[in-house]
Short mmCIF file of C-alpha atoms in Angstrom, two decimals:
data_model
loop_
_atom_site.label_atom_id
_atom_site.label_comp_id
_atom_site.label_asym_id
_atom_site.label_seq_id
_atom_site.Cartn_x
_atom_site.Cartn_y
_atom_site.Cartn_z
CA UNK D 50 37.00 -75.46 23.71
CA UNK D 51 37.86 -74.72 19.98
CA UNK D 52 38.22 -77.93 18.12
CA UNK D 53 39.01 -78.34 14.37
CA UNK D 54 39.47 -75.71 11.54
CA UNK D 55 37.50 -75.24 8.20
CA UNK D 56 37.88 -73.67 5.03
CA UNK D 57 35.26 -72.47 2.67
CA UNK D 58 34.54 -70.38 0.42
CA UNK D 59 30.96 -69.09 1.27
CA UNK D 60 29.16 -69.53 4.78
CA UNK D 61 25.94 -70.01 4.49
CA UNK D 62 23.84 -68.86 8.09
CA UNK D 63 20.42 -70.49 7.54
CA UNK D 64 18.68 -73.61 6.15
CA UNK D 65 15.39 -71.96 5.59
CA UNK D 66 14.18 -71.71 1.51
CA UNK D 67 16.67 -68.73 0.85
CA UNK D 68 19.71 -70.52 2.41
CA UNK D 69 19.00 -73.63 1.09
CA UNK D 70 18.44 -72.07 -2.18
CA UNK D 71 21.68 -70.08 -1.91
CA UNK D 72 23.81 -72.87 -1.11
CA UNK D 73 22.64 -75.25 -3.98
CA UNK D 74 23.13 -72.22 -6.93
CA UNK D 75 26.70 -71.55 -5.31
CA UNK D 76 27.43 -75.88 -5.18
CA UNK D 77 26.52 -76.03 -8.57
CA UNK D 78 28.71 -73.63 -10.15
CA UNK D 79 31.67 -74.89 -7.90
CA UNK D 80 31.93 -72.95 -5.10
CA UNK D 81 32.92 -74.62 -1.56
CA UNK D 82 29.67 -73.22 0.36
CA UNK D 83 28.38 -74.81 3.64
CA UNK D 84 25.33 -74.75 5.13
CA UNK D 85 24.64 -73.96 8.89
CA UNK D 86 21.55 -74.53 10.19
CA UNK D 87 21.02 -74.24 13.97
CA UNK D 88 17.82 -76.43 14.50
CA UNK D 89 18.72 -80.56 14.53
CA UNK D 90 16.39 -81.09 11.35
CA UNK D 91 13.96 -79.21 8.64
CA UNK D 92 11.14 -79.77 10.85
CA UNK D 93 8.89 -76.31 10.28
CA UNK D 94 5.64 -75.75 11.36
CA UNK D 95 3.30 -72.31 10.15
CA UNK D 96 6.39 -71.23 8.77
CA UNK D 97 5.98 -69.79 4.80
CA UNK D 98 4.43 -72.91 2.92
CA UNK D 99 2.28 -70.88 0.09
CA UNK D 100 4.97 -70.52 -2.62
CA UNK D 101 3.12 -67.34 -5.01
CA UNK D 102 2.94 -67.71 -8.81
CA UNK D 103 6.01 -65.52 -8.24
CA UNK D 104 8.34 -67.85 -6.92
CA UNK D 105 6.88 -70.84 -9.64
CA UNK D 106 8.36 -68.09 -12.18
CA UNK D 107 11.33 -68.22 -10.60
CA UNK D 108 11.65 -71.81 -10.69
CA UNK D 109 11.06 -71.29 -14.36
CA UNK D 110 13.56 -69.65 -14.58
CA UNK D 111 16.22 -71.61 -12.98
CA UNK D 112 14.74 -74.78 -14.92
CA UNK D 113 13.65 -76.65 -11.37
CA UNK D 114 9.96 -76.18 -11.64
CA UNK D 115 9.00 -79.63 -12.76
CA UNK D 116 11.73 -80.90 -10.25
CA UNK D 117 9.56 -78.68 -7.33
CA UNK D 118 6.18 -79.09 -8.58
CA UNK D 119 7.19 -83.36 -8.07
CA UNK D 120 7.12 -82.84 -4.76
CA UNK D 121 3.71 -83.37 -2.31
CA UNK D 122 1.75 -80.08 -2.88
CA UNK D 123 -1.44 -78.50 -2.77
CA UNK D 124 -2.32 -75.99 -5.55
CA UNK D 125 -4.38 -72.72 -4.82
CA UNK D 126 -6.75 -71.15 -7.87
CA UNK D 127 -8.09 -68.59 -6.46
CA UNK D 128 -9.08 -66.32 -3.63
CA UNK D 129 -12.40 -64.55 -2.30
CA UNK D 130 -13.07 -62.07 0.28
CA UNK D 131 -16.22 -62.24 2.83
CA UNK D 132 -17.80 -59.97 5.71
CA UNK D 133 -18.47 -63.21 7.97
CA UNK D 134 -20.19 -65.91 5.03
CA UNK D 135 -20.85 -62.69 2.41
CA UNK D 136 -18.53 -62.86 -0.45
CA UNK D 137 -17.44 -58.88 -1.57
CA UNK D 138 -15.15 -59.92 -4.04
CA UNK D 139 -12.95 -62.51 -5.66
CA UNK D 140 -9.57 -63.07 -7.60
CA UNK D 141 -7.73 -66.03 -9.28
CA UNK D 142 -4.41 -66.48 -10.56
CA UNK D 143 -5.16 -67.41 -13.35
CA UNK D 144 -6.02 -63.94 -14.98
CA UNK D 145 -3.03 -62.20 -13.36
CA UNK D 146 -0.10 -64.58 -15.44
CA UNK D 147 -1.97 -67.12 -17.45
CA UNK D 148 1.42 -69.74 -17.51
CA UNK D 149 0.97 -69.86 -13.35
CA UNK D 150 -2.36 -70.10 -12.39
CA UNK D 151 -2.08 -70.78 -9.05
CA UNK D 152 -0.02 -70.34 -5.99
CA UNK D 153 2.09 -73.74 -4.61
CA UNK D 154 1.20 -75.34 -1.12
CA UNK D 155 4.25 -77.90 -0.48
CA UNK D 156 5.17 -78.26 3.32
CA UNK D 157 8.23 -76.45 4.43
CA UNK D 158 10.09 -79.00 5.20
CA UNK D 159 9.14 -81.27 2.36
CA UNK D 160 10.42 -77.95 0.02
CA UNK D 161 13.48 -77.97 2.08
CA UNK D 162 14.58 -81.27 1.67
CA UNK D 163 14.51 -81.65 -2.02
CA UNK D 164 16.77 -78.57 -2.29
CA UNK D 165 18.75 -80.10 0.15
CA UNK D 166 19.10 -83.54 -2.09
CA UNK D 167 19.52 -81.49 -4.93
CA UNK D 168 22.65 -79.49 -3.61
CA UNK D 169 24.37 -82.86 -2.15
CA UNK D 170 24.39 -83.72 -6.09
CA UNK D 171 27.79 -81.57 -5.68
CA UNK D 172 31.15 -81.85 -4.64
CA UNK D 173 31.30 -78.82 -3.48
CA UNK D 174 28.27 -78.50 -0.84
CA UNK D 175 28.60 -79.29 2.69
CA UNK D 176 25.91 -78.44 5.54
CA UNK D 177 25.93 -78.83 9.27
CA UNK D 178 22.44 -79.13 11.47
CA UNK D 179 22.44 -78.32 15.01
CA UNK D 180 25.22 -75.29 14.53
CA UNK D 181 24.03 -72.09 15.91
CA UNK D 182 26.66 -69.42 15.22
CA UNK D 183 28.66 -67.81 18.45
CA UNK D 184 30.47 -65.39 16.61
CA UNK D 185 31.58 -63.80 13.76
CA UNK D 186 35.51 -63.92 13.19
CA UNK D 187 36.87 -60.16 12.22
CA UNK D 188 40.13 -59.35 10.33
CA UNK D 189 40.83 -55.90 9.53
CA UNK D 190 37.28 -54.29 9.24
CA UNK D 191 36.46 -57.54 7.04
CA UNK D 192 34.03 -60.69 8.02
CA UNK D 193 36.37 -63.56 7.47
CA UNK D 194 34.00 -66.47 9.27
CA UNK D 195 31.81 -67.61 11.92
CA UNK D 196 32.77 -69.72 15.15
CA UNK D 197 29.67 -72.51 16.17
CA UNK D 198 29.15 -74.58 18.75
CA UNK D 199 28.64 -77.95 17.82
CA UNK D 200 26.43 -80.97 18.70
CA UNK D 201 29.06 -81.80 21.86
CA UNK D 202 29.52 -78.50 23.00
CA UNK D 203 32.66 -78.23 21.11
CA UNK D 204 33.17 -75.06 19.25
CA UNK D 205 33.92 -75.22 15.12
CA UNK D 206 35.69 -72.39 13.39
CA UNK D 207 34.79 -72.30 9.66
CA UNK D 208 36.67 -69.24 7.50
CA UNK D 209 35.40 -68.39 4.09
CA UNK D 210 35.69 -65.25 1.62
CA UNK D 211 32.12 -64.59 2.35
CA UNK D 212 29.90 -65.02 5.09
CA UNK D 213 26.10 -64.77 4.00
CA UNK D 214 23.43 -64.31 6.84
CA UNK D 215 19.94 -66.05 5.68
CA UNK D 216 18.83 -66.66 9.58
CA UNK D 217 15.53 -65.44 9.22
CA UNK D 218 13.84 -62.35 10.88
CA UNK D 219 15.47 -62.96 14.28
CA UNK D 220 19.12 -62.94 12.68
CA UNK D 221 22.05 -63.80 14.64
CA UNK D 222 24.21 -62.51 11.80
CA UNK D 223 22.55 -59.12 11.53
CA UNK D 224 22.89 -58.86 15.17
CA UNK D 225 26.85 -59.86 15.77
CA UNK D 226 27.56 -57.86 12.94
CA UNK D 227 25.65 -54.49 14.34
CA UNK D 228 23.52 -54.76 11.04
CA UNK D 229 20.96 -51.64 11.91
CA UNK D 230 17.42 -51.24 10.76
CA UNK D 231 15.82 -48.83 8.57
CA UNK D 232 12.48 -49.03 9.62
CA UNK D 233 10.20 -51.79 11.18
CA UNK D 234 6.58 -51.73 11.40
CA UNK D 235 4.72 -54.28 13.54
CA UNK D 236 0.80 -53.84 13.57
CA UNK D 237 -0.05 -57.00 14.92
CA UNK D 238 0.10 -61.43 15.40
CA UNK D 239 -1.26 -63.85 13.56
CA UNK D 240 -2.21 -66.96 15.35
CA UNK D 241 -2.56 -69.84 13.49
CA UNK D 242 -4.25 -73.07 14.23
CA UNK D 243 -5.46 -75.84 11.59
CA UNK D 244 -8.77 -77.77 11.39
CA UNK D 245 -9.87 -80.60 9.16
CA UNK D 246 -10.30 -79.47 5.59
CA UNK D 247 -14.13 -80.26 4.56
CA UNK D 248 -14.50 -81.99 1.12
CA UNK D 249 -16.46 -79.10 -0.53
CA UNK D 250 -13.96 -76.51 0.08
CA UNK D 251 -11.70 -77.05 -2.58
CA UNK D 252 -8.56 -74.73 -3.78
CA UNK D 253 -9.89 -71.66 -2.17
CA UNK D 254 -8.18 -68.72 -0.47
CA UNK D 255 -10.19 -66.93 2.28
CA UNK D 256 -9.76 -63.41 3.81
CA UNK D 257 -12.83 -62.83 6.15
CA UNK D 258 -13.89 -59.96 8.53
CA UNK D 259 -15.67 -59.73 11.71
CA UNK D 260 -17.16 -57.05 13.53
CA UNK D 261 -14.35 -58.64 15.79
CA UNK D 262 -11.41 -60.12 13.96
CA UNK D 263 -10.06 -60.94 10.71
CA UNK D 264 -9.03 -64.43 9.33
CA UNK D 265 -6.79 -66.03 6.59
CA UNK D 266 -8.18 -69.47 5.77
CA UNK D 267 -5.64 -71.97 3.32
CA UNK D 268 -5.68 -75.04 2.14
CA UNK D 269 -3.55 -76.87 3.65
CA UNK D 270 -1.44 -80.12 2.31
CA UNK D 271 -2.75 -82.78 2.34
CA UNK D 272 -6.35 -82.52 3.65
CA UNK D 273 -6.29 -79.34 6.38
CA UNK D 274 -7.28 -75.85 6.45
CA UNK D 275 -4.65 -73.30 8.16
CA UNK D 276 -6.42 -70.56 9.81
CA UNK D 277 -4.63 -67.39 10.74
CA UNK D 278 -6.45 -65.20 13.18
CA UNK D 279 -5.46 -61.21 13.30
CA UNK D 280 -5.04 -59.73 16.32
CA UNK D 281 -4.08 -56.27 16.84
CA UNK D 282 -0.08 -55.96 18.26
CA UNK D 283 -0.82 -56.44 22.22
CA UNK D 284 -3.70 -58.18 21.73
CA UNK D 285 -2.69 -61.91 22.31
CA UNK D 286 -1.09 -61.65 25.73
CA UNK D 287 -4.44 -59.93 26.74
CA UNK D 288 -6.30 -62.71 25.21
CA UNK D 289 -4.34 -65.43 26.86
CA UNK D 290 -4.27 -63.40 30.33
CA UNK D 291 -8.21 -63.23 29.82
CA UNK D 292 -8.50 -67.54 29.31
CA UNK D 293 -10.10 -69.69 27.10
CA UNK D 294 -13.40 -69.16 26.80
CA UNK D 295 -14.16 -65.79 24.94
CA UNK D 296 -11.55 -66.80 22.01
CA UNK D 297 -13.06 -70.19 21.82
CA UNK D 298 -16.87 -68.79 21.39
CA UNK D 299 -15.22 -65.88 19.10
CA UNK D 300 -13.76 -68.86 16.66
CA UNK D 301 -16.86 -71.03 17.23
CA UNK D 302 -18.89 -68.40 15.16
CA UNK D 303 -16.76 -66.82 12.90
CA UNK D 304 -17.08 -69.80 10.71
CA UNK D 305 -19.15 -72.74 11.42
CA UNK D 306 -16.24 -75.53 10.23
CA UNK D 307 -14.51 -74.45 12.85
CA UNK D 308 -17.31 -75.35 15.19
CA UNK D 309 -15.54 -78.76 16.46
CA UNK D 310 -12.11 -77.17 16.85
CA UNK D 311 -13.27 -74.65 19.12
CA UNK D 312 -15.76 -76.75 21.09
CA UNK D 313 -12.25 -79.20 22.13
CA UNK D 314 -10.66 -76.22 22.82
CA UNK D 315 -9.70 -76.09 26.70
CA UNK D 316 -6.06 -74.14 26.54
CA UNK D 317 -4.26 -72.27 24.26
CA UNK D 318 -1.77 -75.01 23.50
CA UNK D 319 -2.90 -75.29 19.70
CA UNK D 320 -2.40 -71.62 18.92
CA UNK D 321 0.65 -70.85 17.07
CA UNK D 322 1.40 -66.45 16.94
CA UNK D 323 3.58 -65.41 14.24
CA UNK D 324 3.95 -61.64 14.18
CA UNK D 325 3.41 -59.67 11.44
CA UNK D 326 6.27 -57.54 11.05
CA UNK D 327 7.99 -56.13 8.23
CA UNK D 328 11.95 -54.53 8.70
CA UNK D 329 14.58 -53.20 6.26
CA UNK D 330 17.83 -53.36 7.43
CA UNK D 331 19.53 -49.79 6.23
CA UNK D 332 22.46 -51.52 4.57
CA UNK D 333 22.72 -54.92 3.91
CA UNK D 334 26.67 -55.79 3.20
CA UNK D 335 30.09 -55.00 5.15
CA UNK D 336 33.40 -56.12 3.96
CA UNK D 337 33.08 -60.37 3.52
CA UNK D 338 29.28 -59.90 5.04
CA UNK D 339 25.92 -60.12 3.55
CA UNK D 340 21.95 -60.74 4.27
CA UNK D 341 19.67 -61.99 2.29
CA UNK D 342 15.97 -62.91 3.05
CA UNK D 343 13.71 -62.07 6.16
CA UNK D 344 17.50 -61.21 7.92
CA UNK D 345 17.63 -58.38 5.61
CA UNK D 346 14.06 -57.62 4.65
CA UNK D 347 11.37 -59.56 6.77
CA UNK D 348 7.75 -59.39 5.19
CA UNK D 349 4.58 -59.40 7.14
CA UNK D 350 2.35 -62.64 6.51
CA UNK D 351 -0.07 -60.37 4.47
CA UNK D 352 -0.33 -61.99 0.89
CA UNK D 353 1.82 -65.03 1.91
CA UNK D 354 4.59 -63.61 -0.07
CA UNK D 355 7.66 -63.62 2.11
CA UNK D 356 9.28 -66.51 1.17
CA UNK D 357 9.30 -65.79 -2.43
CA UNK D 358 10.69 -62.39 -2.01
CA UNK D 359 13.53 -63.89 0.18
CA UNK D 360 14.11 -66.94 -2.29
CA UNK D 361 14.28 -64.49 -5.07
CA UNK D 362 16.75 -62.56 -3.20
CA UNK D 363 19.08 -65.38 -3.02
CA UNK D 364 19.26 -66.33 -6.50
CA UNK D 365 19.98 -62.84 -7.29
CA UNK D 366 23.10 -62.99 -4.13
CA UNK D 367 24.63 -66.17 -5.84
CA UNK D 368 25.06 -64.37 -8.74
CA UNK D 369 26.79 -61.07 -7.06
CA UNK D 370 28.53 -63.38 -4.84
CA UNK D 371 29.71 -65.81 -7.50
CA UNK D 372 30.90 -62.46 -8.99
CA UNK D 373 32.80 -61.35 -6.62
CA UNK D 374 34.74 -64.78 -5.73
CA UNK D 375 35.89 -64.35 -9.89
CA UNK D 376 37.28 -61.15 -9.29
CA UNK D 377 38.09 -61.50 -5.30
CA UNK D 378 36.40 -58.50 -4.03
CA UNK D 379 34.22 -59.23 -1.14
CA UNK D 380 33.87 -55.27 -0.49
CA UNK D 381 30.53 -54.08 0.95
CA UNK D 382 30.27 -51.86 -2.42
CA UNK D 383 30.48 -55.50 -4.38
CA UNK D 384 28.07 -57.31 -1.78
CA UNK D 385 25.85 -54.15 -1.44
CA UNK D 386 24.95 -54.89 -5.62
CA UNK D 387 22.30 -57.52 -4.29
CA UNK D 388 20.51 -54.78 -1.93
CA UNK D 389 21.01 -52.61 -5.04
CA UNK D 390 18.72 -54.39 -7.48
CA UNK D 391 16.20 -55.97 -4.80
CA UNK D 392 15.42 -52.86 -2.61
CA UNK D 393 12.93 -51.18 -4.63
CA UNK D 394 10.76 -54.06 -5.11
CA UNK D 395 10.58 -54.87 -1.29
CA UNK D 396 10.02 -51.71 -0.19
CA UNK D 397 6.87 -50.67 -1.93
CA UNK D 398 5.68 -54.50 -1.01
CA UNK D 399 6.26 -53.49 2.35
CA UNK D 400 4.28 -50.17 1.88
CA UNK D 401 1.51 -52.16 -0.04
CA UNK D 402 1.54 -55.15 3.54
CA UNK D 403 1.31 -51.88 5.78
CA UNK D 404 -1.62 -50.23 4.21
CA UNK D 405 -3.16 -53.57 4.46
CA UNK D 406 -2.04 -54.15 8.34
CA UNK D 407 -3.79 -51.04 9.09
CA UNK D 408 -7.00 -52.54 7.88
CA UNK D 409 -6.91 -56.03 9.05
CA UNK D 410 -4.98 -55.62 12.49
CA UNK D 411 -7.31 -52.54 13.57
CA UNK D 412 -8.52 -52.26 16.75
CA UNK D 413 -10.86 -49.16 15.81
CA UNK D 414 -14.24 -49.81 16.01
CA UNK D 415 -14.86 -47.58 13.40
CA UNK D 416 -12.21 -49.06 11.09
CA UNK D 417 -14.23 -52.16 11.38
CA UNK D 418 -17.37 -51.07 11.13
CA UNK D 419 -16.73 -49.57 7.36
CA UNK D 420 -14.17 -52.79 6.73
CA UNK D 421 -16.55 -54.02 4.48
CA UNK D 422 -17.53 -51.30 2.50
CA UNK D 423 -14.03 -50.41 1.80
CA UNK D 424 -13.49 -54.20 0.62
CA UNK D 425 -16.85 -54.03 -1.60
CA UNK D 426 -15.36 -50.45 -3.41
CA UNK D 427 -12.15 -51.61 -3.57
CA UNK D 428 -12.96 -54.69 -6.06
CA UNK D 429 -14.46 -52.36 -8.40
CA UNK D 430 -11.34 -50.16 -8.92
CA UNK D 431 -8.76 -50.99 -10.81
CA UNK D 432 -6.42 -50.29 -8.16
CA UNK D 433 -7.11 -53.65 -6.49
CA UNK D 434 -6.46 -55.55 -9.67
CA UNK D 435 -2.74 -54.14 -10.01
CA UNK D 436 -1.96 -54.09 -6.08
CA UNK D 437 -2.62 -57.94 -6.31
CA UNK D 438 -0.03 -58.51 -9.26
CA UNK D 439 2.30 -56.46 -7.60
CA UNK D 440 1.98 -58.98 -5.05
CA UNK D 441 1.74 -62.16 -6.27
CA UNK D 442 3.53 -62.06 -9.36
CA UNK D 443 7.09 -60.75 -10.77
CA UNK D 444 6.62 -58.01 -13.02
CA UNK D 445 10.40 -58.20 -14.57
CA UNK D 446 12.08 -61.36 -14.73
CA UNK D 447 15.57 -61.70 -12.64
CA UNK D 448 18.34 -61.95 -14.92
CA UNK D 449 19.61 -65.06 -13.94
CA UNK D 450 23.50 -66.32 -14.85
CA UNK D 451 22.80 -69.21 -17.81
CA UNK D 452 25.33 -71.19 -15.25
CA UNK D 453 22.51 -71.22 -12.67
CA UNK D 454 20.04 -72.38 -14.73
CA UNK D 455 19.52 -76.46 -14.33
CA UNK D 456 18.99 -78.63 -17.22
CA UNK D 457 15.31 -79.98 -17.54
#
């Protein structure tokens, strides 16, 4: 049953960091934008909490880095690389961008309410939780709104100029609105589980290989370690069909402050799989439609990066966007500016995640047998020194609207 009618100027899909983020540049400038978000809270768990030195710069930017960096956080220095407990090589932040030296732990949904109670400062910001989108309202070849079903089953039409899908990497936007792909590469899962964090680990990041797997090891806020396990694509219901046991003694001596973890272990109830999958979708506007973030341009979880990129995209959307609203044209040409100036980037961060993926999701012996020489060479080139600034921090700056930009 369709009950009452609203008007907007900007839909917002998605209250993930690039939604959220979208919404509260648009509210501040005046636009009527609401927020859908389909889950009944923030409540996020494994789900993009290492904010890169990238993403501080862009909160430098916008003038909300001291606002952010309030928040509960952990910060991360530096990183190091080890064949089981032999270190090949080491980075920190510090010498890539000397005014960020370090990468931002804050909790996602911590992050996600203070944009939240930032955007409700204005009039003009509205959001509804627990409104999954049912369809996508057409009027001659142009997106004019979404219809969502509501709490009590009752179905909400909201129109707006624009309609802006930030729904993550399983869109419903991009899939109502036959978005297609360009490419998508998917080497593998990560499954993540978290331990206790000992007291003489400090503000380390930790890439390790095995002659079996390889693992990601974080800090994580406020006294854990998150530990992402790489397992080629496949793998995992293989592991699962095979029981406990063997990935319990596997994690038991990969590291040994994981020993207690895996010794409790008796199911695979703690294991969280994320997959590591990068997309483009081949054009990301129609007429009154737009996607922004992992809906448009999902990011493996190699170099942690996939939030930033996606935040970064919105900031530069609320600026097209805003754009077109002044001179109302919502055309795909307009829209189609954001994929325009963000593409490039992406894509050769994508290229840079899927030479990685071949190295860390392998399931070649051989690949894994010369793992560690290929680490050990690779620190000593200066290749390895620009691939991680690529990475982790923003080369140009985004030119940012001054009306964007919140006072200190």
């Amino acid at each position: 049953m369709l009950g009452k009618q609203l008007q907007k100027d900007v839909i917002v899909v998605g209250g993930g960091p690039a939604g959220m983020m979208l919404g509260l540049l648009l509210a501040k400038v005046g636009v009527q934008v609401i927020v859908l978000e389909s889950h009944d809270n923030f409540d996020r768990e494994y789900r993009g909490e290492v904010l890169q030195p990238r993403f501080v710069q862009l909160l430098d930017q916008l003038q909300l880095r001291t606002y952010i960096e309030q928040l509960p956080h952990s910060k991360l220095k530096k990183g190091a690389f080890y064949h089981y407990d032999k270190k090949k090589g080491n980075f920190d932040f510090a010498s890539m961008i000397a005014g960020v030296p370090y990468a931002l732990w804050i909790p996602q949904p911590i992050l996600l309410q203070a944009l939240y109670a930032k955007a409700k400062e204005y009039p003009t910001f509205d959001m509804l939780f627990h409104a999954p989108v049912k369809k996508l309202i057409e009027k001659d070849g142009t997106v004019t709104g979404v219809v969502v079903e509501q709490e009590n089953k009752e179905l909400l039409e909201i129109q707006a100029k624009i309609t802006v899908g930030a729904d993550g990497r399983f869109s419903t936007i991009r899939r109502l609105g036959g978005f297609e792909l360009e490419y998508e590469y998917y080497p593998g899962d990560l499954i993540w589980f978290s331990v206790k964090r000992p007291p003489h680990w400090g503000e380390e990041l930790q890439f390790k290989i095995t002659e079996g797997h390889s693992y990601i090891t974080l800090p994580k806020y406020p006294d854990l370690l998150q530990v992402g396990v790489a397992l080629p694509r496949g793998e995992w219901k293989e592991t699962q069909r095979q029981g406990i046991e063997t990935f319990r003694k596997e994690i038991m001596h990969t590291n040994k402050e994981f020993y207690d973890f895996a010794e409790s272990l008796v199911n695979f109830k703690p294991f969280v799989p994320l997959q590591a999958k990068n997309h483009m979708v081949k054009t990301w506007a129609k007429n009154g439609c737009l996607l922004i973030g992992d809906a448009a341009h999902c990011s493996s979880p190699v170099g942690a990066i996939g939030v930033s990129l996606a935040v970064t995209t919105a900031v530069v959307a609320a600026d097209v966007i805003w754009d077109a609203l002044q001179k109302h044209d919502v055309s795909a040409k307009v829209l189609g500016r954001v994929q325009e100036i963000r593409s490039e980037e992406i894509e050769e961060i994508h290229q840079i995640q899927k030479r990685m993926g071949k190295l860390f999701f392998t399931s070649s012996k051989f690949i894994k047998g010369i793992r560690p020489y290929i680490l050990s060479a690779a620190f000593k080139t200066p290749l390895f020194s620009m691939i991680q600034k690529k990475l982790f921090v923003m080369k140009n700056p985004v030119a940012i609207n001054p009306e964007f930009v919140f006072n200190k």
